[in-house]
Short mmCIF file of C-alpha atoms in Angstrom, two decimals:
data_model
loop_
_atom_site.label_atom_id
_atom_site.label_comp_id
_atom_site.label_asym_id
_atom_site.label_seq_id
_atom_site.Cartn_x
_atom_site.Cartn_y
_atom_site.Cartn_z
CA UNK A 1 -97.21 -33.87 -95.04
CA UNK A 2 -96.97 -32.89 -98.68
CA UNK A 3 -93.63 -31.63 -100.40
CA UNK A 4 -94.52 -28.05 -101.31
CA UNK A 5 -91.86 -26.08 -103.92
CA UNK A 6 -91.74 -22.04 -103.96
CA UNK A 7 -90.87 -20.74 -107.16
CA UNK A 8 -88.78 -18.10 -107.95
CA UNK A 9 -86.12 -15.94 -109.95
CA UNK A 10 -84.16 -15.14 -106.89
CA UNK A 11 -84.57 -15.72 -103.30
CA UNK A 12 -82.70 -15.06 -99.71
CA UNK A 13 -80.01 -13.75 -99.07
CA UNK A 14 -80.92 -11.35 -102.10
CA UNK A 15 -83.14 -8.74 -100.79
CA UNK A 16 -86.62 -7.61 -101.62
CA UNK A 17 -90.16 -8.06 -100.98
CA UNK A 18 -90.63 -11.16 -103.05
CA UNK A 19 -87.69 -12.69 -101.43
CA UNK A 20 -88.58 -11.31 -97.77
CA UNK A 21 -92.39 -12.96 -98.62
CA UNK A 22 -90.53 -16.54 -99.69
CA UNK A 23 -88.47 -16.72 -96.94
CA UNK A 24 -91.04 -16.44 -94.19
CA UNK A 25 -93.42 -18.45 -96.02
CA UNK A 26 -91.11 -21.21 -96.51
CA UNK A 27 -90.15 -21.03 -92.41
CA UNK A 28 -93.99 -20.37 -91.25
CA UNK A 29 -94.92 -23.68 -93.44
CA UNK A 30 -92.12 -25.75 -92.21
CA UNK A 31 -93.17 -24.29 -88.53
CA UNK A 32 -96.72 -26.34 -89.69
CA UNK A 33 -94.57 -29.56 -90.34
CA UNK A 34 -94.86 -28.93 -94.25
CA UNK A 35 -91.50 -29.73 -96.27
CA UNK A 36 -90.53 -27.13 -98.20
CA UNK A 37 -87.93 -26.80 -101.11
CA UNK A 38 -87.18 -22.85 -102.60
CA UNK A 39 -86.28 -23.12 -105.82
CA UNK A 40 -84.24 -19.89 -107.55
CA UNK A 41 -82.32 -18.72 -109.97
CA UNK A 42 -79.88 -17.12 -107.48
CA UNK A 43 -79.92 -17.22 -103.46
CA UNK A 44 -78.37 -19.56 -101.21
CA UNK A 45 -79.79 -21.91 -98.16
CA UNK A 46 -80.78 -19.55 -95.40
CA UNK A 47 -82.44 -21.82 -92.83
CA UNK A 48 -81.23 -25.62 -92.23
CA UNK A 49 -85.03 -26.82 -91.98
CA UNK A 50 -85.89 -25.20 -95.84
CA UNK A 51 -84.43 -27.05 -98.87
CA UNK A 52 -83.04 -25.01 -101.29
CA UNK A 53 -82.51 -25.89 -104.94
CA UNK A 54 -80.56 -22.82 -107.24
CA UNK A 55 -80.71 -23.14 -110.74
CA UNK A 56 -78.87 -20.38 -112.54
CA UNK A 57 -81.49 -20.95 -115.57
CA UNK A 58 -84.72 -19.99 -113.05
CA UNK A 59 -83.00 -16.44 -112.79
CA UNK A 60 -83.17 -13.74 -114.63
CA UNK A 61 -79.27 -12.73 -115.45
CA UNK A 62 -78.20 -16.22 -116.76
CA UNK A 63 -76.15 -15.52 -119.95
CA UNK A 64 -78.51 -17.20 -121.56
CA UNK A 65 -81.75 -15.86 -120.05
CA UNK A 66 -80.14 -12.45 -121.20
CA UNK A 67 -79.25 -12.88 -124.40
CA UNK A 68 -82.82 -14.91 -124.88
CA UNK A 69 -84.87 -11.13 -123.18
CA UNK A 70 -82.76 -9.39 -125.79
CA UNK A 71 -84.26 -10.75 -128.24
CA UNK A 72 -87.50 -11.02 -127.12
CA UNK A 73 -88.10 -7.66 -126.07
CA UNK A 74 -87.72 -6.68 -129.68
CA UNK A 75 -90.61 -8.84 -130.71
CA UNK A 76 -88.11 -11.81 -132.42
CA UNK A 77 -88.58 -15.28 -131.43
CA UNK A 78 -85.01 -16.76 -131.89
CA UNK A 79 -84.54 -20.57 -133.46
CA UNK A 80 -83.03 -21.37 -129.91
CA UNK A 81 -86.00 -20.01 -127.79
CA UNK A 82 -87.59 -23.97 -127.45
CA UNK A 83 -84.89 -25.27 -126.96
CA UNK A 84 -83.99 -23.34 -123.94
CA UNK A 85 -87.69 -24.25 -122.89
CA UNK A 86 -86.99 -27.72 -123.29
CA UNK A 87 -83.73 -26.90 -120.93
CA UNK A 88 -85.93 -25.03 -118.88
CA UNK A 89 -88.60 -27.91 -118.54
CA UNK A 90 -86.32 -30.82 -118.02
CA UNK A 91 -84.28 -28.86 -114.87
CA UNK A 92 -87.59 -27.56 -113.55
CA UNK A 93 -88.18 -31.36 -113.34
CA UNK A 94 -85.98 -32.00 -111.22
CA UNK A 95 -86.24 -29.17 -109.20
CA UNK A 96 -89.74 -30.18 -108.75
CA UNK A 97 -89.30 -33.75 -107.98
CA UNK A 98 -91.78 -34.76 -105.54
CA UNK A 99 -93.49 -31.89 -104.99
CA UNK A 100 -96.65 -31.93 -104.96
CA UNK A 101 -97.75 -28.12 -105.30
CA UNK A 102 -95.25 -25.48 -106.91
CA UNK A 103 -96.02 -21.58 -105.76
CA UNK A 104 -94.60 -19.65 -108.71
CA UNK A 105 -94.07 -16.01 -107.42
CA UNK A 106 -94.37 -13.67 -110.37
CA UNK A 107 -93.04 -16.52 -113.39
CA UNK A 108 -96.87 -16.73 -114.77
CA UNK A 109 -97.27 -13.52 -115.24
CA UNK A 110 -94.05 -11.47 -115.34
CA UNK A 111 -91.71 -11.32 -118.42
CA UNK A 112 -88.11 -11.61 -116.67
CA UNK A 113 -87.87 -14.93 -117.98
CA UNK A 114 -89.73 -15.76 -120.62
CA UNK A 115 -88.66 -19.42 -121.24
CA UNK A 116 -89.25 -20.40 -117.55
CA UNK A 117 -92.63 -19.13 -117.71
CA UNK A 118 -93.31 -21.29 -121.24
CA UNK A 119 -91.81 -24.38 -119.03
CA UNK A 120 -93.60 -24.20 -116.11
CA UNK A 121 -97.04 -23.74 -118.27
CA UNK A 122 -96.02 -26.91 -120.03
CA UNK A 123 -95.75 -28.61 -116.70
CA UNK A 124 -98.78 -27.14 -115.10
CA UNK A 125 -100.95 -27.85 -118.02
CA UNK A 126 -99.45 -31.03 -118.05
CA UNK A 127 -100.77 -31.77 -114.80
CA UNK A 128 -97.30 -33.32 -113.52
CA UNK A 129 -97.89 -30.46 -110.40
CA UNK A 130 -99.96 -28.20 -109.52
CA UNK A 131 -99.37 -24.77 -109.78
CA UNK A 132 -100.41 -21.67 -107.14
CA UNK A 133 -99.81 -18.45 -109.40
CA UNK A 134 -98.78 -16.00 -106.81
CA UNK A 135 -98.80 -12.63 -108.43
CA UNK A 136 -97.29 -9.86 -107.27
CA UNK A 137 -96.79 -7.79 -110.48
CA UNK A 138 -98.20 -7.91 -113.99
CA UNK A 139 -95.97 -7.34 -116.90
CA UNK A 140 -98.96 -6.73 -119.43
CA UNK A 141 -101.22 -4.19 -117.24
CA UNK A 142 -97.80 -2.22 -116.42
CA UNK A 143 -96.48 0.68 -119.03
CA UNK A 144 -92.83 -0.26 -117.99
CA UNK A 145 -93.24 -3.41 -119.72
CA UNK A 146 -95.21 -2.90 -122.93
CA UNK A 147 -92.55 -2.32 -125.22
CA UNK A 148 -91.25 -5.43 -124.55
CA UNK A 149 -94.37 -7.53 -125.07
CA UNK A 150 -95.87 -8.85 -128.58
CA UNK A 151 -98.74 -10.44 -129.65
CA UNK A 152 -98.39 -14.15 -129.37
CA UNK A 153 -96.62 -16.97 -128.17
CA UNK A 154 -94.33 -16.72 -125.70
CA UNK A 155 -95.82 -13.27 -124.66
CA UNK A 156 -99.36 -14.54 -124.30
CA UNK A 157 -98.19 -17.09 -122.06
CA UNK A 158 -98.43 -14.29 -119.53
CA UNK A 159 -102.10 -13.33 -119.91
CA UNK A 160 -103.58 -16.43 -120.73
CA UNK A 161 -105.26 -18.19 -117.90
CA UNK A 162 -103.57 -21.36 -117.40
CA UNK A 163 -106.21 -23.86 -116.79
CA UNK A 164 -105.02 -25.85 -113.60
CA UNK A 165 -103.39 -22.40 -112.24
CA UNK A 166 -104.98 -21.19 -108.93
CA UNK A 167 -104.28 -17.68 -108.86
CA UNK A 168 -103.45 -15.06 -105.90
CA UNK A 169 -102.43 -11.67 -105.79
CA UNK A 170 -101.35 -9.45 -103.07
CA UNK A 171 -103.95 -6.46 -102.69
CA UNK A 172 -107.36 -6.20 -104.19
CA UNK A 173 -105.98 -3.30 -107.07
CA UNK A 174 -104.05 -6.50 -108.08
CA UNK A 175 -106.81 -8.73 -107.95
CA UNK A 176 -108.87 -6.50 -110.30
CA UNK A 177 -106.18 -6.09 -112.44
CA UNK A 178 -105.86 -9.75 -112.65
CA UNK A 179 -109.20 -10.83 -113.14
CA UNK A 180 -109.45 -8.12 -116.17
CA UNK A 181 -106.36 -9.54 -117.91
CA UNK A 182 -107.20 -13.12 -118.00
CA UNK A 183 -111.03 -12.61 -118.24
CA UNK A 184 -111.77 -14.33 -114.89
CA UNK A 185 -113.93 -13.49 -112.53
CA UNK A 186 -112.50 -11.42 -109.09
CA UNK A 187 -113.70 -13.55 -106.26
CA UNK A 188 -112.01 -16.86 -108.46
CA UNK A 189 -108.49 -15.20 -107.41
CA UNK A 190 -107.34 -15.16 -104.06
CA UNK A 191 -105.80 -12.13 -102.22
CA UNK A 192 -103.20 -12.97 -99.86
CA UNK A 193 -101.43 -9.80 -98.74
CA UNK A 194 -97.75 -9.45 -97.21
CA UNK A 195 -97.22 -9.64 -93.62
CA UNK A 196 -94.84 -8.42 -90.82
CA UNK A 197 -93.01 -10.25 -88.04
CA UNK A 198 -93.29 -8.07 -85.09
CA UNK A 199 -90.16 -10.15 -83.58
CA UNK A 200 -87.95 -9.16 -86.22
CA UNK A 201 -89.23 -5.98 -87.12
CA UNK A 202 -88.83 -4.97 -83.10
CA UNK A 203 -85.62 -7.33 -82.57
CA UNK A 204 -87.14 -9.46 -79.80
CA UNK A 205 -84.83 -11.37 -76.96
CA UNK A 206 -85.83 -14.49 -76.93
CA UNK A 207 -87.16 -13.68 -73.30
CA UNK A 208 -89.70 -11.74 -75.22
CA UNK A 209 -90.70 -14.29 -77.81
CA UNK A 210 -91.27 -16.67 -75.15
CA UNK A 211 -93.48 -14.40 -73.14
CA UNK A 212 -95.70 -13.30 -76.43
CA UNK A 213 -96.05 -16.93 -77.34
CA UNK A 214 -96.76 -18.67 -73.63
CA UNK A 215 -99.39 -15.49 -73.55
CA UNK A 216 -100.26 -14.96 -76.62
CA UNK A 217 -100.37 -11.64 -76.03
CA UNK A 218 -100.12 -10.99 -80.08
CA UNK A 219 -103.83 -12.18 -80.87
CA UNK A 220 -104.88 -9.28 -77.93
CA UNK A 221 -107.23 -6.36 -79.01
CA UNK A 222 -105.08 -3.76 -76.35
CA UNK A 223 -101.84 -4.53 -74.38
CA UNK A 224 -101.76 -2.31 -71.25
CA UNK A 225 -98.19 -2.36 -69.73
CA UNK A 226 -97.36 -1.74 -66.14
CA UNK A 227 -93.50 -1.55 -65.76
CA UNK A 228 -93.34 -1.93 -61.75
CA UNK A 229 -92.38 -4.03 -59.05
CA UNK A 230 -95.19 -5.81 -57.26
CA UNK A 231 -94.81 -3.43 -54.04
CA UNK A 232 -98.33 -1.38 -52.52
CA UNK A 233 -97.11 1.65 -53.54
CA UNK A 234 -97.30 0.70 -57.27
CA UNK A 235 -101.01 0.50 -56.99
CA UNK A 236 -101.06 -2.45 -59.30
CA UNK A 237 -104.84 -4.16 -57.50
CA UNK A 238 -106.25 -0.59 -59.25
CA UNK A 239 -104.25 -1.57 -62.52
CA UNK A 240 -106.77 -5.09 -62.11
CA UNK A 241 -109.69 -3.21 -61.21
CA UNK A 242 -109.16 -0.69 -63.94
CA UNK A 243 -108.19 -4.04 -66.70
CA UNK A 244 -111.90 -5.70 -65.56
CA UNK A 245 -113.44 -2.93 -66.07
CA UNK A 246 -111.88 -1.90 -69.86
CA UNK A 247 -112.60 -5.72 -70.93
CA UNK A 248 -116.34 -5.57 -69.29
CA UNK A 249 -117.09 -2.17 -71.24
CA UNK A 250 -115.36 -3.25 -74.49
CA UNK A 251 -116.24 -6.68 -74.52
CA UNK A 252 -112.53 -7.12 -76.28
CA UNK A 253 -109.45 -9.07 -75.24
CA UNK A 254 -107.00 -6.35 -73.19
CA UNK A 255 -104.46 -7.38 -71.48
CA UNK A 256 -102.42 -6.14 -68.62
CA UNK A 257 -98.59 -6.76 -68.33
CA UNK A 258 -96.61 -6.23 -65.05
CA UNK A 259 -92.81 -6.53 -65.34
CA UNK A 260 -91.70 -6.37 -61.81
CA UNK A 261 -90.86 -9.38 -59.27
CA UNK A 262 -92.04 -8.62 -55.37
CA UNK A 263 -89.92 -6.21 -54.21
CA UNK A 264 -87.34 -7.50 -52.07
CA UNK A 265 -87.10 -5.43 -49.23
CA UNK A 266 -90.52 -4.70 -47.74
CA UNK A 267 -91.60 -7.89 -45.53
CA UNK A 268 -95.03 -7.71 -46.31
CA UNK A 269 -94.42 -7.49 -50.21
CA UNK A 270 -95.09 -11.30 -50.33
CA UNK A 271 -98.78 -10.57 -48.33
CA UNK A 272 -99.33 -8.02 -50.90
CA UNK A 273 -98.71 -10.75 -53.96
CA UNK A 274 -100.64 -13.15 -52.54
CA UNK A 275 -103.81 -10.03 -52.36
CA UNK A 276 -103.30 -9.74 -55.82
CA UNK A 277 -103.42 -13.20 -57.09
CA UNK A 278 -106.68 -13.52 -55.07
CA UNK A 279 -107.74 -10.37 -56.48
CA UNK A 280 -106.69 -11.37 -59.95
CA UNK A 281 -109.01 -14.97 -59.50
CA UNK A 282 -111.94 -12.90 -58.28
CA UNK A 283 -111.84 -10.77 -61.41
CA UNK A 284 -111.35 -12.99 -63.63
CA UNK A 285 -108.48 -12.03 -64.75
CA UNK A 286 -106.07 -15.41 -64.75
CA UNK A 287 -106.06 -15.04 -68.77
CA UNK A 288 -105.50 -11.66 -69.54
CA UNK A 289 -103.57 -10.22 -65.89
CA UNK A 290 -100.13 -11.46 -66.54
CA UNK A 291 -97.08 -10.83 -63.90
CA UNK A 292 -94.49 -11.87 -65.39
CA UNK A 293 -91.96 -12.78 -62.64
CA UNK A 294 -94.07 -15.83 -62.25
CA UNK A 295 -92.36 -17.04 -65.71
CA UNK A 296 -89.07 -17.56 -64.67
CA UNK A 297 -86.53 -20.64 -64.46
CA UNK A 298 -87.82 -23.01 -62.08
CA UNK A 299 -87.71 -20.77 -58.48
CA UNK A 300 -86.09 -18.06 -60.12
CA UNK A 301 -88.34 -14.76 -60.95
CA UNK A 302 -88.14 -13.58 -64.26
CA UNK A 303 -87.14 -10.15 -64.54
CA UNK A 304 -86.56 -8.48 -68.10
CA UNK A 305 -83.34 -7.13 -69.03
CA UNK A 306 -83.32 -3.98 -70.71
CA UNK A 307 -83.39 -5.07 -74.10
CA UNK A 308 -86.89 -7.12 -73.10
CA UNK A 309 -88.26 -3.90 -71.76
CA UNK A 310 -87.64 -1.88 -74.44
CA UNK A 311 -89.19 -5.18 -76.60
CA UNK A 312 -92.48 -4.54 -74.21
CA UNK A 313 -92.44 -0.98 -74.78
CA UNK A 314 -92.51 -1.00 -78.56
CA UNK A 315 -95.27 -4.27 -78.44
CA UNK A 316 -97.47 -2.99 -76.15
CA UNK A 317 -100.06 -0.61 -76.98
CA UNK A 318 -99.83 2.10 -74.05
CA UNK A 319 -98.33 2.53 -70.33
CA UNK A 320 -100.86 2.22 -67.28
CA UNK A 321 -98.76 3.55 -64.32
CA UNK A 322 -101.40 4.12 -60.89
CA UNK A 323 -98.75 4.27 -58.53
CA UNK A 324 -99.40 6.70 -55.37
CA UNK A 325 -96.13 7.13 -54.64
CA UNK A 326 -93.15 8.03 -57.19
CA UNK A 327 -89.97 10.05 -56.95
CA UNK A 328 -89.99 11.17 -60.60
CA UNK A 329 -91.57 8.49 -63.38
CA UNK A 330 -88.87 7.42 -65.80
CA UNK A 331 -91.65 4.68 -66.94
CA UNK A 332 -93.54 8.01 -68.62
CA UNK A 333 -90.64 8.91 -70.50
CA UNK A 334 -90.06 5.29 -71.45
CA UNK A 335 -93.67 5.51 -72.89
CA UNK A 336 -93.12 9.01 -74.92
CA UNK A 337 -90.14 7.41 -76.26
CA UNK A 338 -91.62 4.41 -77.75
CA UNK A 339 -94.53 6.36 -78.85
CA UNK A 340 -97.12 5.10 -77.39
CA UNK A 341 -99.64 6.70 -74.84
CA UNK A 342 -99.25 7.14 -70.91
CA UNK A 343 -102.18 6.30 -68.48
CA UNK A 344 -100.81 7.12 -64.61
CA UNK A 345 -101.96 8.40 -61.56
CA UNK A 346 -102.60 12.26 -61.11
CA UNK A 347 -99.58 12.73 -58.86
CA UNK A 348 -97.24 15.90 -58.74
CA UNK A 349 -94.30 13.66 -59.92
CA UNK A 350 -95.99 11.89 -63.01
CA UNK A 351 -97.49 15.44 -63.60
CA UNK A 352 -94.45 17.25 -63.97
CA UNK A 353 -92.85 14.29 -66.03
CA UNK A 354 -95.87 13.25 -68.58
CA UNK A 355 -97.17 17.40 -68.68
CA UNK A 356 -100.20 17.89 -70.68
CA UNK A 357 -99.24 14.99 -73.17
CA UNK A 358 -100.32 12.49 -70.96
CA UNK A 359 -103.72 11.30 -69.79
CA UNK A 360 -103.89 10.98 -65.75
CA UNK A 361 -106.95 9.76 -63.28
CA UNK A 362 -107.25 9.74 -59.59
CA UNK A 363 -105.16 6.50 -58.07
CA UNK A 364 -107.35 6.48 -54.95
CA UNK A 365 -110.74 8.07 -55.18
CA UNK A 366 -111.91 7.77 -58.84
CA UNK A 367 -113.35 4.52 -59.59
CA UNK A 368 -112.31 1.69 -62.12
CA UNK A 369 -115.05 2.24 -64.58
CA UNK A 370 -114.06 6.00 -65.01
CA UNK A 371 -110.52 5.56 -65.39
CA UNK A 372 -111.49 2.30 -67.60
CA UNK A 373 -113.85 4.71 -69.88
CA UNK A 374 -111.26 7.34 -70.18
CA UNK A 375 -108.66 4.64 -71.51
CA UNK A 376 -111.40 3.18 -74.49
CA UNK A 377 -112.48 6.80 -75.38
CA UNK A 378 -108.70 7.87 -75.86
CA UNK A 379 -107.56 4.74 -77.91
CA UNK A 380 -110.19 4.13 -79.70
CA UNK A 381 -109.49 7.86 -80.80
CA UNK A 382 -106.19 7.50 -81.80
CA UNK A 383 -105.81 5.91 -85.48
CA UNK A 384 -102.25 4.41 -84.66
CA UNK A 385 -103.63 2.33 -82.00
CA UNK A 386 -106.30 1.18 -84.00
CA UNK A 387 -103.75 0.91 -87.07
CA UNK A 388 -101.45 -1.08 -84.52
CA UNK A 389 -104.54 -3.50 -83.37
CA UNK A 390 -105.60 -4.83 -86.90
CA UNK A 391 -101.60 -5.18 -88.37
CA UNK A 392 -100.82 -7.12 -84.77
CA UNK A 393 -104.08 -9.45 -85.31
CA UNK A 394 -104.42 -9.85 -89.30
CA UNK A 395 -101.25 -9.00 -91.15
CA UNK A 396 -98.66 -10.71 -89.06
CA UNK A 397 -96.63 -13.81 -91.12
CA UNK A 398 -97.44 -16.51 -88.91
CA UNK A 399 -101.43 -15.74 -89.24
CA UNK A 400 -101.42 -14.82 -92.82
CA UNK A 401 -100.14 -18.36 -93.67
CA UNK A 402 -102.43 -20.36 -91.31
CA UNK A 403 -105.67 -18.65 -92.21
CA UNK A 404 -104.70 -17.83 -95.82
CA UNK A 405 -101.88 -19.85 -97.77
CA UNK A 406 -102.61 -23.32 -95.95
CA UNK A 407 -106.23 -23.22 -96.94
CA UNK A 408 -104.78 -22.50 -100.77
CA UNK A 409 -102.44 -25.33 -100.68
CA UNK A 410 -104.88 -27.81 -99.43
CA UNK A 411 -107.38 -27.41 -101.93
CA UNK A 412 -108.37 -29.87 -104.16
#
């Protein structure tokens, strides 16, 4: 696998959105089996399977660098400028050494350090790499930076097109700005927008990273959770019936997530999970019905601690709760608290604890299909769930890099 070098003035553990992009770039392509070398002015090594290569010249407060902006930004072109590109050239050379492919975030097109950016166009026109512009602001469309930016050389440097550049931006506004400044077409530069790791961003056990990744219950289109043990008076077969009939009307990939183990002191709780297995099969629901007791060490049932709850909570997309018997409903409240909505059975209990804010259906006389209808019609209502849906499916790091930067690297 090739060598592939991200470029940048600073990187982890400094702390912004070019850094935060870097970082799980560099970990999602190493995840791929892609070597990867960051290469800053200032950061530090902050994962053992990422090189990292810190140059105090790539940065932007080097002595130097500073004294060289000065100067610059007042439209003066100091007798010392080439030769700090020649500096500049000669240590990006061997912070490049055999690399194939550098991504430069923001040094093509941003004026924090000027000399850098002269280098690395030397090198890229060159040919000794090539180079994946990845632009994320735009010194010369942006009134911040004007009065520090002159006709010609080094200035132009930044809205020239370099010729063996492939360029990517990070939202379509950027893209048009882009393609205006350089006099390219739009659809020749890539967008590539920032993602979001739902494991860090929700703090995930690593119970609940390994029971999103065995189900891959992040790709779903709706994650129904029932929070119950496997016992008959959790109603979970009309959870099953009520899952078949959501995925038959939608034609989309929900889900259905059961916490609970069989519960251990009703004899014919082990009857009652082999009924629902059976029932599971018949629907069709191996795939996309997921207990997950059965994903525990060796004989041992899995049951979440509380932090993992919480986790399934916050990752899910809304509570389905048709038990016919409850003593008050604390899974309701769990739902209200994470924020996201409660389907469960028109009992007084679960009545008096969801009140009007929740949704409620019949647990033993309404059919599937109704309840089922009444679940599409109320999320496909609700903009967050929707919102939720698309970010979980399209903007999350892992498929972002796959479907988006891997294609971009292996281009010829």
């Amino acid at each position: 696998m090739r060598q592939i070098a991200i470029l940048h003035y600073a990187s982890a553990p400094v702390v912004g959105g070019v850094e935060a992009t870097i970082t799980y770039h560099a970990r999602g392509l190493v995840d791929l089996g892609y070597d990867v070398r960051v290469i800053s002015g200032v950061g530090a090594p902050f994962d053992p399977s990422v090189e990292t290569h810190i140059e105090p010249l790539f940065g932007s407060k080097d002595p130097d660098v500073l004294a060289m902006k000065r100067a610059l930004d007042g439209g003066t072109v100091p007798d010392d400028f080439e030769p700090l590109v020649e500096r500049m050239t000669a240590a990006l050379r061997v912070a490049l050494d055999g690399c194939t492919v550098c991504i430069a975030h923001n040094v093509p097109t941003l004026n924090k350090n000027l000399p850098l950016s002269a280098a690395l166009r030397r090198l890229s026109d060159a040919g000794e790499m090539r180079v994946i512009a990845w632009c994320h602001d735009l010194a010369w469309t942006n009134p911040q930076y004007l009065p520090e930016l002159h006709d010609g050389y080094p200035w132009d440097v930044l809205r020239e097109r370099w010729p063996g550049a492939r360029y990517v931006t990070v939202s379509d506004a950027r893209q048009l700005e882009l393609a205006e400044l350089l006099d390219l077409p739009p659809d020749v530069v890539a967008v590539v927008v920032p993602g979001i790791d739902p494991a860090s961003f929700f703090n995930w056990t690593p119970t609940t990273h390994m029971i999103a990744q065995r189900l891959n219950l992040m790709d779903a289109d709706g994650l129904l959770l029932t929070p119950a043990r496997l016992t008959r008076r959790k109603n979970i077969q009309l959870g099953l019936r009520i899952l078949a009939a959501t995925r038959a009307q939608s034609g989309r990939d929900f889900r259905l997530v059961v916490t609970g183990p069989p519960g251990p002191h009703n004899p014919t709780n082990p009857g009652y999970l082999g009924e629902l297995l059976g029932l599971r099969r018949d629907l069709g629901l191996d795939d996309s019905a997921h207990f997950l007791y059965a994903y525990g060490d060796g004989d041992e049932p899995l049951i979440p601690d509380d932090a993992t709850m919480a986790n399934l909570y916050l990752s899910c997309d809304a509570l389905l709760f048709p038990s016919i018997q409850e003593g008050f409903g604390i899974p309701v409240l769990e739902a209200g608290l994470a924020g996201i909505p409660a389907f469960c059975a028109d009992i007084p209990p679960l009545r008096k604890t969801g009140g009007t804010e929740a949704v409620y259906f019949d647990p033993v006389d309404e059919a599937p299909e109704i309840i089922a209808a009444r679940i599409l019609t109320t999320l496909e209502a609700n903009p967050q769930f929707r919102l939720r849906v698309r970010v979980r499916q399209q903007n999350r790091w892992d498929v972002l890099i796959r479907e988006c930067l891997v294609p971009l690297l292996e281009e010829h």
